[in-house]
Amino acid sequence: MNDFALWPVLAGTAAFFAVGALWYGVIFRQLWQRAAGLSNSQLQTGNMWLIFALTFAFEMLIAMVLWHLVARTDPPAFVVMMMAIGFAVGVMIPAIGINYLYLRKSGLLFLIDAGHFLFGMAAMGSVFVWFRG
C-alpha cells in the first residue's frame, strides 16, 4: 500500500465534509448558531466558497496524515477505526477544548463541535477501511 493514495484520501475527506454538512447544516444548525452566538446576518457574511474550500483542504490534510499512518502500519480494520476515533478523542477534541476554555466558549458549543470531529473521523476511518477491504 502506498503512503499516499489519492482516491482514499479524497473519499475520506468527502466523508468528513459530508458529516460537517449534515452536522451543522441539518442536525445542529439552530442549536449551534445560538451556542456560537451568531446571528443570521453574521452567518451570511464572508466568502462561503473560500470557507468551504479551506475546510475541505484542512480536512484533506487530516485525511492525508491518517492515510499515511494506516499505509505505514497496515493495521486490521478495527485498529484503523481506533486510530481515526482515537485521533479525534486524543488530539482534536482536546485541542478544541483548550481553545474554547480561553475563548470562554460554552460547553454546549464544545460538545457540538467535538461531536462533529468524533463522527467526522469515524466516517473517514470507515472509508479507509472500505478502501483497504
PDB file of C-alpha atoms in Angstrom:
ATOM      1  CA  MET A   1       0.000   0.000   0.000  1.00  0.00           C
ATOM      2  CA  ASN A   2       1.358   3.434  -0.934  1.00  0.00           C
ATOM      3  CA  ASP A   3       1.898   6.088   1.718  1.00  0.00           C
ATOM      4  CA  PHE A   4      -0.317   8.358  -0.337  1.00  0.00           C
ATOM      5  CA  ALA A   5      -3.285   7.283  -2.416  1.00  0.00           C
ATOM      6  CA  LEU A   6      -5.451   9.997  -3.930  1.00  0.00           C
ATOM      7  CA  TRP A   7      -8.819   8.213  -4.038  1.00  0.00           C
ATOM      8  CA  PRO A   8      -8.983   7.065  -0.411  1.00  0.00           C
ATOM      9  CA  VAL A   9      -7.777  10.476   0.758  1.00  0.00           C
ATOM     10  CA  LEU A  10     -10.370  12.308  -1.349  1.00  0.00           C
ATOM     11  CA  ALA A  11     -13.132   9.896  -0.309  1.00  0.00           C
ATOM     12  CA  GLY A  12     -12.172  10.163   3.372  1.00  0.00           C
ATOM     13  CA  THR A  13     -12.138  13.941   3.078  1.00  0.00           C
ATOM     14  CA  ALA A  14     -15.531  13.912   1.372  1.00  0.00           C
ATOM     15  CA  ALA A  15     -16.948  11.721   4.144  1.00  0.00           C
ATOM     16  CA  PHE A  16     -15.689  14.121   6.823  1.00  0.00           C
ATOM     17  CA  PHE A  17     -17.035  17.099   4.840  1.00  0.00           C
ATOM     18  CA  ALA A  18     -20.434  15.396   4.425  1.00  0.00           C
ATOM     19  CA  VAL A  19     -20.644  14.792   8.173  1.00  0.00           C
ATOM     20  CA  GLY A  20     -19.989  18.505   8.690  1.00  0.00           C
ATOM     21  CA  ALA A  21     -22.681  19.466   6.189  1.00  0.00           C
ATOM     22  CA  LEU A  22     -25.218  17.284   7.964  1.00  0.00           C
ATOM     23  CA  TRP A  23     -23.993  18.233  11.444  1.00  0.00           C
ATOM     24  CA  TYR A  24     -24.024  21.999  11.013  1.00  0.00           C
ATOM     25  CA  GLY A  25     -26.491  22.338   8.137  1.00  0.00           C
ATOM     26  CA  VAL A  26     -29.243  19.995   9.269  1.00  0.00           C
ATOM     27  CA  ILE A  27     -28.896  18.309  12.664  1.00  0.00           C
ATOM     28  CA  PHE A  28     -27.496  21.073  14.904  1.00  0.00           C
ATOM     29  CA  ARG A  29     -27.913  24.154  12.720  1.00  0.00           C
ATOM     30  CA  GLN A  30     -30.019  26.315  15.037  1.00  0.00           C
ATOM     31  CA  LEU A  31     -28.555  24.964  18.275  1.00  0.00           C
ATOM     32  CA  TRP A  32     -25.006  25.522  17.013  1.00  0.00           C
ATOM     33  CA  GLN A  33     -25.862  29.015  15.769  1.00  0.00           C
ATOM     34  CA  ARG A  34     -27.250  30.006  19.182  1.00  0.00           C
ATOM     35  CA  ALA A  35     -24.357  28.392  21.065  1.00  0.00           C
ATOM     36  CA  ALA A  36     -21.857  30.169  18.791  1.00  0.00           C
ATOM     37  CA  GLY A  37     -23.693  33.468  19.305  1.00  0.00           C
ATOM     38  CA  LEU A  38     -24.076  34.105  15.586  1.00  0.00           C
ATOM     39  CA  SER A  39     -26.987  35.960  14.005  1.00  0.00           C
ATOM     40  CA  ASN A  40     -28.425  35.102  10.598  1.00  0.00           C
ATOM     41  CA  SER A  41     -26.786  38.192   9.138  1.00  0.00           C
ATOM     42  CA  GLN A  42     -23.406  37.217  10.591  1.00  0.00           C
ATOM     43  CA  LEU A  43     -23.682  33.778   9.019  1.00  0.00           C
ATOM     44  CA  GLN A  44     -24.238  35.392   5.630  1.00  0.00           C
ATOM     45  CA  THR A  45     -21.009  37.394   5.799  1.00  0.00           C
ATOM     46  CA  GLY A  46     -17.729  36.102   4.488  1.00  0.00           C
ATOM     47  CA  ASN A  47     -16.834  34.245   1.347  1.00  0.00           C
ATOM     48  CA  MET A  48     -18.567  30.879   1.760  1.00  0.00           C
ATOM     49  CA  TRP A  49     -16.719  29.356  -1.219  1.00  0.00           C
ATOM     50  CA  LEU A  50     -13.419  30.202   0.461  1.00  0.00           C
ATOM     51  CA  ILE A  51     -14.630  28.932   3.832  1.00  0.00           C
ATOM     52  CA  PHE A  52     -15.778  25.623   2.310  1.00  0.00           C
ATOM     53  CA  ALA A  53     -12.613  25.278   0.208  1.00  0.00           C
ATOM     54  CA  LEU A  54     -10.354  25.849   3.208  1.00  0.00           C
ATOM     55  CA  THR A  55     -12.453  23.476   5.310  1.00  0.00           C
ATOM     56  CA  PHE A  56     -12.053  20.803   2.632  1.00  0.00           C
ATOM     57  CA  ALA A  57      -8.303  21.498   2.421  1.00  0.00           C
ATOM     58  CA  PHE A  58      -7.840  21.199   6.198  1.00  0.00           C
ATOM     59  CA  GLU A  59      -9.887  18.011   6.280  1.00  0.00           C
ATOM     60  CA  MET A  60      -7.826  16.677   3.379  1.00  0.00           C
ATOM     61  CA  LEU A  61      -4.651  17.332   5.360  1.00  0.00           C
ATOM     62  CA  ILE A  62      -6.132  15.321   8.224  1.00  0.00           C
ATOM     63  CA  ALA A  63      -7.043  12.536   5.773  1.00  0.00           C
ATOM     64  CA  MET A  64      -3.529  12.523   4.340  1.00  0.00           C
ATOM     65  CA  VAL A  65      -1.986  12.140   7.786  1.00  0.00           C
ATOM     66  CA  LEU A  66      -4.357   9.363   8.810  1.00  0.00           C
ATOM     67  CA  TRP A  67      -3.947   7.530   5.492  1.00  0.00           C
ATOM     68  CA  HIS A  68      -0.155   7.772   5.829  1.00  0.00           C
ATOM     69  CA  LEU A  69      -0.339   6.180   9.284  1.00  0.00           C
ATOM     70  CA  VAL A  70      -2.643   3.448   8.020  1.00  0.00           C
ATOM     71  CA  ALA A  71      -0.441   2.787   4.993  1.00  0.00           C
ATOM     72  CA  ARG A  72       2.732   2.620   7.088  1.00  0.00           C
ATOM     73  CA  THR A  73       1.363   0.301   9.755  1.00  0.00           C
ATOM     74  CA  ASP A  74      -1.109  -1.800   7.690  1.00  0.00           C
ATOM     75  CA  PRO A  75      -3.360  -2.440  10.710  1.00  0.00           C
ATOM     76  CA  PRO A  76      -6.517  -4.539  10.797  1.00  0.00           C
ATOM     77  CA  ALA A  77      -9.836  -2.752  10.235  1.00  0.00           C
ATOM     78  CA  PHE A  78     -10.690  -2.340  13.918  1.00  0.00           C
ATOM     79  CA  VAL A  79      -7.316  -0.678  14.510  1.00  0.00           C
ATOM     80  CA  VAL A  80      -7.951   1.750  11.627  1.00  0.00           C
ATOM     81  CA  MET A  81     -11.157   2.752  13.390  1.00  0.00           C
ATOM     82  CA  MET A  82      -9.339   3.001  16.729  1.00  0.00           C
ATOM     83  CA  MET A  83      -6.740   5.256  15.090  1.00  0.00           C
ATOM     84  CA  ALA A  84      -9.362   7.511  13.489  1.00  0.00           C
ATOM     85  CA  ILE A  85     -11.538   7.826  16.574  1.00  0.00           C
ATOM     86  CA  GLY A  86      -8.505   7.928  18.866  1.00  0.00           C
ATOM     87  CA  PHE A  87      -7.070  10.834  16.883  1.00  0.00           C
ATOM     88  CA  ALA A  88     -10.357  12.703  17.366  1.00  0.00           C
ATOM     89  CA  VAL A  89     -10.639  11.896  21.079  1.00  0.00           C
ATOM     90  CA  GLY A  90      -6.946  12.179  21.936  1.00  0.00           C
ATOM     91  CA  VAL A  91      -5.816  15.117  19.795  1.00  0.00           C
ATOM     92  CA  MET A  92      -8.529  17.080  18.004  1.00  0.00           C
ATOM     93  CA  ILE A  93     -11.171  17.345  20.720  1.00  0.00           C
ATOM     94  CA  PRO A  94      -8.707  18.295  23.486  1.00  0.00           C
ATOM     95  CA  ALA A  95      -7.216  20.948  21.184  1.00  0.00           C
ATOM     96  CA  ILE A  96     -10.671  22.421  20.617  1.00  0.00           C
ATOM     97  CA  GLY A  97     -11.342  22.237  24.346  1.00  0.00           C
ATOM     98  CA  ILE A  98      -8.187  24.188  25.192  1.00  0.00           C
ATOM     99  CA  ASN A  99      -9.079  26.911  22.673  1.00  0.00           C
ATOM    100  CA  TYR A 100     -12.656  27.103  23.927  1.00  0.00           C
ATOM    101  CA  LEU A 101     -11.514  27.496  27.532  1.00  0.00           C
ATOM    102  CA  TYR A 102      -9.502  30.594  26.679  1.00  0.00           C
ATOM    103  CA  LEU A 103     -12.120  31.945  24.288  1.00  0.00           C
ATOM    104  CA  ARG A 104     -14.760  31.475  27.018  1.00  0.00           C
ATOM    105  CA  LYS A 105     -16.953  29.414  24.661  1.00  0.00           C
ATOM    106  CA  SER A 106     -19.875  27.456  26.065  1.00  0.00           C
ATOM    107  CA  GLY A 107     -19.829  23.811  26.976  1.00  0.00           C
ATOM    108  CA  LEU A 108     -22.705  23.255  24.573  1.00  0.00           C
ATOM    109  CA  LEU A 109     -20.714  24.663  21.649  1.00  0.00           C
ATOM    110  CA  PHE A 110     -17.797  22.456  22.656  1.00  0.00           C
ATOM    111  CA  LEU A 111     -19.992  19.348  22.696  1.00  0.00           C
ATOM    112  CA  ILE A 112     -21.484  20.132  19.283  1.00  0.00           C
ATOM    113  CA  ASP A 113     -18.094  20.785  17.705  1.00  0.00           C
ATOM    114  CA  ALA A 114     -16.449  17.834  19.458  1.00  0.00           C
ATOM    115  CA  GLY A 115     -19.216  15.574  18.179  1.00  0.00           C
ATOM    116  CA  HIS A 116     -18.545  16.789  14.649  1.00  0.00           C
ATOM    117  CA  PHE A 117     -14.890  15.805  14.927  1.00  0.00           C
ATOM    118  CA  LEU A 118     -15.715  12.458  16.512  1.00  0.00           C
ATOM    119  CA  PHE A 119     -18.264  11.446  13.886  1.00  0.00           C
ATOM    120  CA  GLY A 120     -16.261  13.005  11.043  1.00  0.00           C
ATOM    121  CA  MET A 121     -13.191  10.990  11.965  1.00  0.00           C
ATOM    122  CA  ALA A 122     -15.293   7.846  12.362  1.00  0.00           C
ATOM    123  CA  ALA A 123     -16.665   8.415   8.849  1.00  0.00           C
ATOM    124  CA  MET A 124     -13.164   8.928   7.487  1.00  0.00           C
ATOM    125  CA  GLY A 125     -11.931   5.788   9.223  1.00  0.00           C
ATOM    126  CA  SER A 126     -14.836   3.814   7.792  1.00  0.00           C
ATOM    127  CA  VAL A 127     -13.993   4.983   4.282  1.00  0.00           C
ATOM    128  CA  PHE A 128     -10.368   3.948   4.775  1.00  0.00           C
ATOM    129  CA  VAL A 129     -11.462   0.509   5.995  1.00  0.00           C
ATOM    130  CA  TRP A 130     -13.660   0.164   2.918  1.00  0.00           C
ATOM    131  CA  PHE A 131     -10.820   1.153   0.561  1.00  0.00           C
ATOM    132  CA  ARG A 132      -8.472  -1.341   2.173  1.00  0.00           C
ATOM    133  CA  GLY A 133     -11.055  -4.154   2.177  1.00  0.00           C
TER     134      GLY A 133
END
